[in-house]
């Protein structure tokens, strides 16, 4: 036998094929976008993070395909289930265009900050793309995108013209990104680095986003609709915005003719951003007329302190209180305690708005905790609204439904 020629390229590796458990088969057919490692019965070879894996059912027929992640318990991020499908540039392009089309015409010129691609629920598992004016922020939550970054950036620039594109990486990816792909969190992929925070518009208000270092992609776009609701309830009221971050709720309340607003946050950095956001909107008479106070304190302790005054509208929007499933019970109890403390700070006839962004605490559990705490205060209440995700944050599967909020008028 002749030896193979030494200068020929190695043959491409065989397509990565996985056989999955019967339970996973049902879940995948039902459209769930995650295949966990313990659902893989066998595979033809070790997979490489980011490559396309093809899933086969019990009869060895095509089931689905997705992006393989060797490092994560979510072993495959599903892209497509049903009939066999070629995943090429055109397929990705169509997928991006579909996400953009979903938002077309939703926001007028008064809103230049919104989510363009919302991960799994838009068919881009573990990938988020937010726009803040002329700046796009691409945030990766899964390593499957690291080897594909060039391809993704090329598509984004072709379909979504912008002056700047910033890369953000979830904490668990940062080390691998630096070591294996020479990528860093906050890296500017296109355009010039911003000088300070990026200013954008939301419902006609100027707001800033710290796109290079801020939480998420620099701002909490997901609360837009709730900020708007609060604006409608604020007239003539004193407002406490607990866990205020950059003061978005307070700014809307001020435009809604609140008597005064108080931002409460642990972070001096967040409160300083709140002050700047107020300063940016002094052209609006209602904002200019509304006194703003900033309190830097731990919210549970401050709300529980006897000297804390009462407010006519209390907003409680803490960070996720359950980062893991194991923390779920503790988080439900913490929400209940927080609402109990908030009720003590609520003036007679006041309104309480409570939100949860914990994916591990489901909607029913959260509302039940809030209702228990309100009932325990001995005050009568009428529910004014419950709300989930804004239109640009579609939630296509249960784990994506992290945000829920409730507003109650209290006696
Ligand atoms: N409501 C905000 C988003 C809140 S993010 C908005 O609409 O934009 C959560 C905020 O809670 C962060 O700014 C964080 O600094 C703050 N925070 C976290 N733990 C806190 C605590 N124990 N007490 C007070 N603030 C806290």
Coordinates of C-alpha atoms and ligand atoms in Angstrom, one line a residue:
X1 CA 0.0 0.0 0.0
X2 CA 1.3 3.5 -0.9
X3 CA 1.7 5.8 2.0
X4 CA -0.6 8.9 1.8
X5 CA 1.0 12.0 0.3
X6 CA 2.5 14.0 3.1
X7 CA 1.4 17.4 1.9
X8 CA -2.4 16.7 1.6
X9 CA -4.7 18.4 4.1
X10 CA -6.2 16.2 6.8
X11 CA -9.6 14.9 5.9
X12 CA -12.4 16.9 7.5
X13 CA -13.6 15.3 10.6
X14 CA -16.8 13.2 10.3
X15 CA -19.9 15.1 11.1
X16 CA -20.6 15.1 14.9
X17 CA -23.5 12.7 15.5
X18 CA -25.3 12.3 18.8
X19 CA -27.9 9.8 19.9
X20 CA -30.1 11.1 22.8
X21 CA -32.3 9.6 25.4
X22 CA -36.0 9.1 24.8
X23 CA -37.0 11.8 27.3
X24 CA -34.7 14.3 25.6
X25 CA -36.1 13.3 22.2
X26 CA -39.6 14.4 23.4
X27 CA -38.2 17.6 24.8
X28 CA -36.3 18.5 21.7
X29 CA -39.3 17.7 19.5
X30 CA -41.3 20.0 21.7
X31 CA -39.0 22.9 20.7
X32 CA -36.9 23.3 23.9
X33 CA -33.6 24.8 22.9
X34 CA -31.3 23.0 25.4
X35 CA -29.9 19.4 25.3
X36 CA -28.1 18.6 28.6
X37 CA -25.0 16.4 28.7
X38 CA -26.7 13.6 30.6
X39 CA -29.2 13.3 27.7
X40 CA -26.5 12.2 25.3
X41 CA -26.6 8.4 25.0
X42 CA -23.7 8.1 22.5
X43 CA -21.7 10.2 20.1
X44 CA -19.4 9.2 17.2
X45 CA -16.4 11.3 18.4
X46 CA -15.5 14.0 20.9
X47 CA -17.1 17.3 19.9
X48 CA -15.4 20.7 19.5
X49 CA -17.1 23.7 21.1
X50 CA -19.0 25.7 18.5
X51 CA -19.3 23.0 15.8
X52 CA -22.7 21.8 14.5
X53 CA -23.9 18.6 16.1
X54 CA -26.6 16.5 14.6
X55 CA -29.0 14.7 16.9
X56 CA -30.6 11.4 15.9
X57 CA -33.7 9.8 17.4
X58 CA -34.1 6.1 18.5
X59 CA -34.8 5.0 14.9
X60 CA -31.6 6.8 13.7
X61 CA -33.7 9.4 11.9
X62 CA -32.7 13.1 12.0
X63 CA -34.0 14.8 15.0
X64 CA -32.4 18.2 15.3
X65 CA -29.1 20.1 15.1
X66 CA -27.4 22.6 17.2
X67 CA -24.1 24.0 18.5
X68 CA -22.0 21.7 20.6
X69 CA -20.5 22.9 23.8
X70 CA -17.9 20.6 25.3
X71 CA -17.5 22.7 28.5
X72 CA -21.1 23.3 29.5
X73 CA -23.8 21.1 31.1
X74 CA -26.0 22.4 28.3
X75 CA -24.1 20.2 25.8
X76 CA -26.0 21.3 22.7
X77 CA -27.7 24.6 22.0
X78 CA -30.4 23.7 19.6
X79 CA -30.8 25.6 16.4
X80 CA -33.4 23.6 14.5
X81 CA -35.6 20.5 14.9
X82 CA -37.7 18.6 12.4
X83 CA -36.5 18.1 8.8
X84 CA -32.8 18.0 7.9
X85 CA -31.4 21.5 7.3
X86 CA -28.2 23.0 5.9
X87 CA -26.8 25.6 8.2
X88 CA -24.9 28.0 6.0
X89 CA -24.4 31.7 5.8
X90 CA -27.7 32.3 4.1
X91 CA -29.5 30.3 6.8
X92 CA -27.8 32.4 9.5
X93 CA -28.6 35.6 7.6
X94 CA -32.3 34.7 7.3
X95 CA -32.3 34.0 11.0
X96 CA -30.9 37.4 11.9
X97 CA -33.2 39.2 9.4
X98 CA -36.2 37.4 11.1
X99 CA -35.2 38.8 14.5
X100 CA -34.8 42.3 13.1
X101 CA -38.1 42.1 11.2
X102 CA -39.8 41.1 14.4
X103 CA -38.8 44.5 15.8
X104 CA -39.3 46.6 12.7
X105 CA -41.7 49.4 13.3
X106 CA -42.1 48.6 17.1
X107 CA -40.0 51.6 18.2
X108 CA -40.4 55.1 17.0
X109 CA -37.7 57.7 16.9
X110 CA -38.1 58.3 20.7
X111 CA -36.7 54.9 21.5
X112 CA -33.2 54.2 20.2
X113 CA -32.3 51.6 22.9
X114 CA -33.7 48.1 22.5
X115 CA -32.9 44.5 22.1
X116 CA -32.3 43.3 18.5
X117 CA -31.6 39.7 19.3
X118 CA -32.8 37.9 22.4
X119 CA -30.9 34.6 22.6
X120 CA -32.7 31.3 22.3
X121 CA -36.1 33.0 21.9
X122 CA -34.9 34.6 18.7
X123 CA -33.0 31.5 17.5
X124 CA -29.6 32.6 18.7
X125 CA -28.9 30.6 21.8
X126 CA -26.8 32.3 24.3
X127 CA -26.3 35.4 22.2
X128 CA -27.8 38.9 22.8
X129 CA -27.6 41.9 20.6
X130 CA -28.6 45.3 22.0
X131 CA -28.7 48.7 20.3
X132 CA -28.0 52.0 22.1
X133 CA -28.3 54.6 19.4
X134 CA -25.4 54.1 17.0
X135 CA -23.7 51.5 19.2
X136 CA -24.4 47.8 19.1
X137 CA -23.5 45.6 22.0
X138 CA -23.0 41.9 21.3
X139 CA -23.1 39.9 24.5
X140 CA -22.2 36.2 24.5
X141 CA -23.4 33.9 27.3
X142 CA -22.2 30.7 25.6
X143 CA -18.8 29.6 24.4
X144 CA -20.3 28.2 21.2
X145 CA -20.0 31.6 19.7
X146 CA -16.3 32.3 20.4
X147 CA -15.0 30.3 17.4
X148 CA -17.8 31.8 15.3
X149 CA -17.3 35.4 16.3
X150 CA -15.8 36.6 12.9
X151 CA -18.8 35.1 11.0
X152 CA -21.3 36.6 13.4
X153 CA -19.7 40.1 13.3
X154 CA -19.6 39.9 9.5
X155 CA -23.4 39.1 9.4
X156 CA -24.3 41.8 11.9
X157 CA -22.4 44.5 10.0
X158 CA -24.0 43.4 6.8
X159 CA -27.6 43.5 8.1
X160 CA -27.5 46.1 10.8
X161 CA -25.4 49.2 10.0
X162 CA -24.0 50.9 13.1
X163 CA -21.1 53.2 14.0
X164 CA -19.8 50.9 16.7
X165 CA -19.9 47.3 17.9
X166 CA -18.8 46.3 21.4
X167 CA -18.2 42.7 22.6
X168 CA -19.3 41.7 26.0
X169 CA -18.7 38.3 27.5
X170 CA -20.4 36.7 30.5
X171 CA -18.1 36.1 33.4
X172 CA -17.8 32.4 32.8
X173 CA -16.4 32.9 29.2
X174 CA -13.9 35.6 29.9
X175 CA -10.9 33.4 30.7
X176 CA -11.3 31.0 27.8
X177 CA -12.0 33.9 25.4
X178 CA -8.7 35.6 26.4
X179 CA -6.7 32.4 26.4
X180 CA -7.9 30.7 23.3
X181 CA -9.4 33.5 21.1
X182 CA -7.6 36.6 22.3
X183 CA -10.9 38.3 23.0
X184 CA -11.7 40.5 26.0
X185 CA -14.9 41.7 27.6
X186 CA -15.6 45.3 26.6
X187 CA -13.5 45.0 23.4
X188 CA -14.6 47.4 20.6
X189 CA -14.9 45.3 17.5
X190 CA -15.9 48.1 15.1
X191 CA -15.7 51.8 15.3
X192 CA -14.0 53.9 18.0
X193 CA -14.2 53.3 21.7
X194 CA -16.8 55.5 23.3
X195 CA -15.7 58.3 25.5
X196 CA -17.7 57.7 28.6
X197 CA -21.2 56.1 28.6
X198 CA -23.3 55.9 25.4
X199 CA -26.4 58.2 25.4
X200 CA -29.6 56.8 23.9
X201 CA -33.3 57.5 23.9
X202 CA -36.1 55.5 25.6
X203 CA -39.6 56.8 25.2
X204 CA -38.2 60.3 24.6
X205 CA -35.9 60.3 27.7
X206 CA -32.2 60.5 27.5
X207 CA -30.4 57.7 29.3
X208 CA -26.9 56.4 29.5
X209 CA -25.5 52.9 29.1
X210 CA -22.1 51.9 30.3
X211 CA -21.6 49.5 27.3
X212 CA -18.0 48.6 28.1
X213 CA -18.4 47.6 31.8
X214 CA -22.0 47.9 33.0
X215 CA -24.2 45.0 34.0
X216 CA -25.9 43.1 31.2
X217 CA -25.1 45.2 28.1
X218 CA -24.9 48.4 30.2
X219 CA -28.6 49.1 30.9
X220 CA -31.8 47.2 31.9
X221 CA -33.7 47.4 28.7
X222 CA -36.1 44.7 29.9
X223 CA -37.8 47.1 32.4
X224 CA -38.8 49.7 29.7
X225 CA -42.6 48.9 29.8
X226 CA -42.6 48.9 33.6
X227 CA -40.9 52.3 33.8
X228 CA -43.6 53.6 31.5
X229 CA -46.3 52.1 33.8
X230 CA -44.7 53.8 36.8
X231 CA -44.7 57.1 34.9
X232 CA -48.5 56.8 34.6
X233 CA -48.9 56.2 38.4
X234 CA -46.5 58.8 39.7
X235 CA -48.3 62.1 39.5
X236 CA -48.3 64.0 42.9
X237 CA -46.6 61.1 44.6
X238 CA -43.3 60.7 46.5
X239 CA -41.4 57.8 45.0
X240 CA -38.9 55.4 46.4
X241 CA -36.9 53.5 43.8
X242 CA -35.2 50.7 45.6
X243 CA -32.4 48.9 43.8
X244 CA -32.5 51.9 41.5
X245 CA -29.4 51.2 39.4
X246 CA -29.1 54.2 37.0
X247 CA -32.5 55.6 38.2
X248 CA -34.6 54.7 35.1
X249 CA -37.8 54.3 37.2
X250 CA -37.2 57.6 39.0
X251 CA -36.7 59.5 35.8
X252 CA -39.9 58.3 34.3
X253 CA -41.7 59.0 37.6
X254 CA -40.3 62.6 37.5
X255 CA -41.6 63.1 34.0
X256 CA -44.9 61.7 35.2
X257 CA -44.9 64.7 37.7
X258 CA -43.9 62.8 40.9
X259 CA -43.6 65.2 43.9
X260 CA -40.1 63.8 44.6
X261 CA -38.0 60.8 43.9
X262 CA -35.5 58.8 45.9
X263 CA -32.9 56.4 44.4
X264 CA -31.7 53.7 46.7
X265 CA -28.8 51.6 45.7
X266 CA -25.7 49.9 47.2
X267 CA -23.6 51.2 44.4
X268 CA -22.2 54.8 44.4
X269 CA -21.4 54.2 40.7
X270 CA -25.1 53.4 39.9
X271 CA -26.3 56.4 41.9
X272 CA -23.9 58.7 40.0
X273 CA -25.3 57.4 36.8
X274 CA -28.8 58.2 38.1
X275 CA -27.7 61.8 38.8
X276 CA -26.3 62.1 35.3
X277 CA -29.5 60.7 33.8
X278 CA -31.5 63.3 35.6
X279 CA -29.2 66.0 34.4
X280 CA -29.6 64.9 30.9
X281 CA -33.3 65.5 31.0
X282 CA -33.5 68.9 32.6
X283 CA -35.0 70.2 29.4
X284 CA -38.3 68.6 30.5
X285 CA -40.1 70.9 33.0
X286 CA -41.5 68.0 35.1
X287 CA -38.0 66.5 35.5
X288 CA -36.5 69.9 36.3
X289 CA -39.2 70.5 38.9
X290 CA -38.8 67.1 40.6
X291 CA -36.3 66.9 43.5
X292 CA -34.1 63.8 43.4
X293 CA -32.5 62.3 46.5
X294 CA -29.8 59.5 46.4
X295 CA -29.4 57.1 49.2
X296 CA -26.4 54.7 49.2
X297 CA -27.4 51.8 51.5
X298 CA -28.1 48.1 51.7
X299 CA -31.8 48.1 50.8
X300 CA -33.1 45.5 53.2
X301 CA -31.4 47.2 56.1
X302 CA -32.4 50.7 55.1
X303 CA -36.1 49.7 54.4
X304 CA -36.2 48.1 57.8
X305 CA -34.8 51.0 59.7
X306 CA -37.2 52.8 61.9
X307 CA -36.1 56.3 60.7
X308 CA -36.8 55.6 57.1
X309 CA -39.7 57.8 55.8
X310 CA -42.8 56.7 54.0
X311 CA -43.4 57.1 50.3
X312 CA -46.5 57.1 48.1
X313 CA -45.0 54.8 45.5
X314 CA -42.4 52.1 46.4
X315 CA -40.6 50.3 43.6
X316 CA -38.7 47.1 44.5
X317 CA -36.6 45.8 41.7
X318 CA -33.7 43.8 43.2
X319 CA -31.1 41.8 41.3
X320 CA -31.7 38.1 40.9
X321 CA -32.1 36.6 44.4
X322 CA -31.7 33.0 43.1
X323 CA -28.7 32.5 40.9
X324 CA -29.1 28.7 41.2
X325 CA -32.0 26.3 41.5
X326 CA -30.8 25.5 45.0
X327 CA -31.4 29.1 46.1
X328 CA -35.0 29.1 44.9
X329 CA -36.7 28.6 48.3
X330 CA -34.5 31.2 50.0
X331 CA -35.2 33.6 47.2
X332 CA -39.0 33.3 47.5
X333 CA -38.6 34.0 51.3
X334 CA -36.4 37.0 50.6
X335 CA -38.9 38.5 48.1
X336 CA -41.6 38.0 50.7
X337 CA -39.4 39.7 53.4
X338 CA -38.5 42.5 51.0
X339 CA -42.2 43.3 50.1
X340 CA -43.0 43.2 53.9
X341 CA -40.3 45.8 54.4
X342 CA -41.5 47.8 51.4
X343 CA -45.0 47.8 52.9
X344 CA -43.7 49.4 56.1
X345 CA -42.3 52.3 54.0
X346 CA -45.5 52.7 52.0
X347 CA -47.8 55.6 53.0
X348 CA -51.5 55.1 53.3
X349 CA -53.2 54.9 49.9
X350 CA -49.8 54.2 48.3
X351 CA -48.8 51.9 45.5
X352 CA -46.3 49.1 45.6
X353 CA -44.5 47.9 42.4
X354 CA -42.4 44.7 42.9
X355 CA -40.4 42.9 40.2
X356 CA -38.3 39.7 40.1
X357 CA -35.7 38.8 37.5
X358 CA -34.9 35.4 39.0
X359 CA -35.4 32.7 36.4
X360 CA -35.5 30.1 39.1
X361 CA -38.5 31.7 40.8
X362 CA -41.5 31.2 38.6
X363 CA -44.2 33.8 38.0
X364 CA -46.8 32.1 40.2
X365 CA -44.4 31.7 43.1
X366 CA -43.3 35.3 42.9
X367 CA -46.8 36.7 42.8
X368 CA -47.8 34.4 45.7
X369 CA -44.9 35.7 47.8
X370 CA -45.8 39.3 47.1
X371 CA -49.5 38.7 47.9
X372 CA -48.6 36.9 51.1
X373 CA -46.4 39.8 52.3
X374 CA -49.1 42.4 51.4
X375 CA -51.8 40.4 53.2
X376 CA -49.5 40.0 56.2
X377 CA -49.2 43.8 56.4
X378 CA -52.9 43.9 57.3
X379 CA -53.7 46.4 54.5
X380 CA -56.2 46.0 51.9
X381 CA -54.9 46.0 48.3
X382 CA -56.1 46.0 44.7
X383 CA -53.9 44.7 41.9
X384 CA -53.4 47.2 39.2
X385 CA -51.2 45.2 36.9
X386 CA -49.0 42.1 36.4
X387 CA -46.5 42.1 33.6
X388 CA -43.9 40.0 31.9
X389 CA -41.5 40.7 29.1
X390 CA -41.3 43.7 26.7
X391 CA -41.8 43.0 23.0
X392 CA -38.1 43.1 22.2
X393 CA -37.5 40.5 24.9
X394 CA -39.6 37.5 23.7
X395 CA -39.5 34.4 25.9
X396 CA -39.9 31.3 23.9
X397 CA -39.4 28.6 26.6
X398 CA -40.0 28.4 30.3
X399 CA -36.4 29.2 31.5
X400 CA -36.5 32.4 29.4
X401 CA -39.4 33.8 31.4
X402 CA -37.3 35.4 34.1
X403 CA -39.0 38.8 34.5
X404 CA -42.3 39.4 36.2
X405 CA -43.7 42.3 38.0
X406 CA -46.8 43.3 39.9
X407 CA -48.3 46.6 41.0
X408 CA -50.8 47.0 43.8
X409 CA -52.8 49.9 45.3
X410 CA -52.8 49.6 49.0
X411 CA -55.0 51.1 51.7
Ligands
LIG1 N1 -34.3 48.9 38.6 C1 -33.2 49.0 37.8 C2 -32.4 47.7 37.7 C3 -31.9 47.2 39.0 S1 -30.5 46.2 38.9 C4 -33.5 49.5 36.4 O1 -34.7 49.6 36.1 O2 -32.6 49.9 35.7 C5 -30.2 45.9 40.6 C6 -29.5 47.0 41.4 O3 -29.5 46.7 42.7 C7 -28.0 47.3 41.0 O4 -27.8 48.6 40.7 C8 -27.2 46.9 42.3 O5 -26.2 47.8 42.6 C9 -28.3 47.1 43.4 N2 -28.2 46.2 44.6 C10 -27.8 45.0 44.6 N3 -27.9 44.5 45.9 C11 -28.3 45.6 46.7 C12 -28.7 45.7 48.0 N4 -28.6 44.7 48.9 N5 -29.1 46.9 48.4 C13 -29.2 47.9 47.6 N6 -29.0 47.8 46.3 C14 -28.5 46.7 45.8

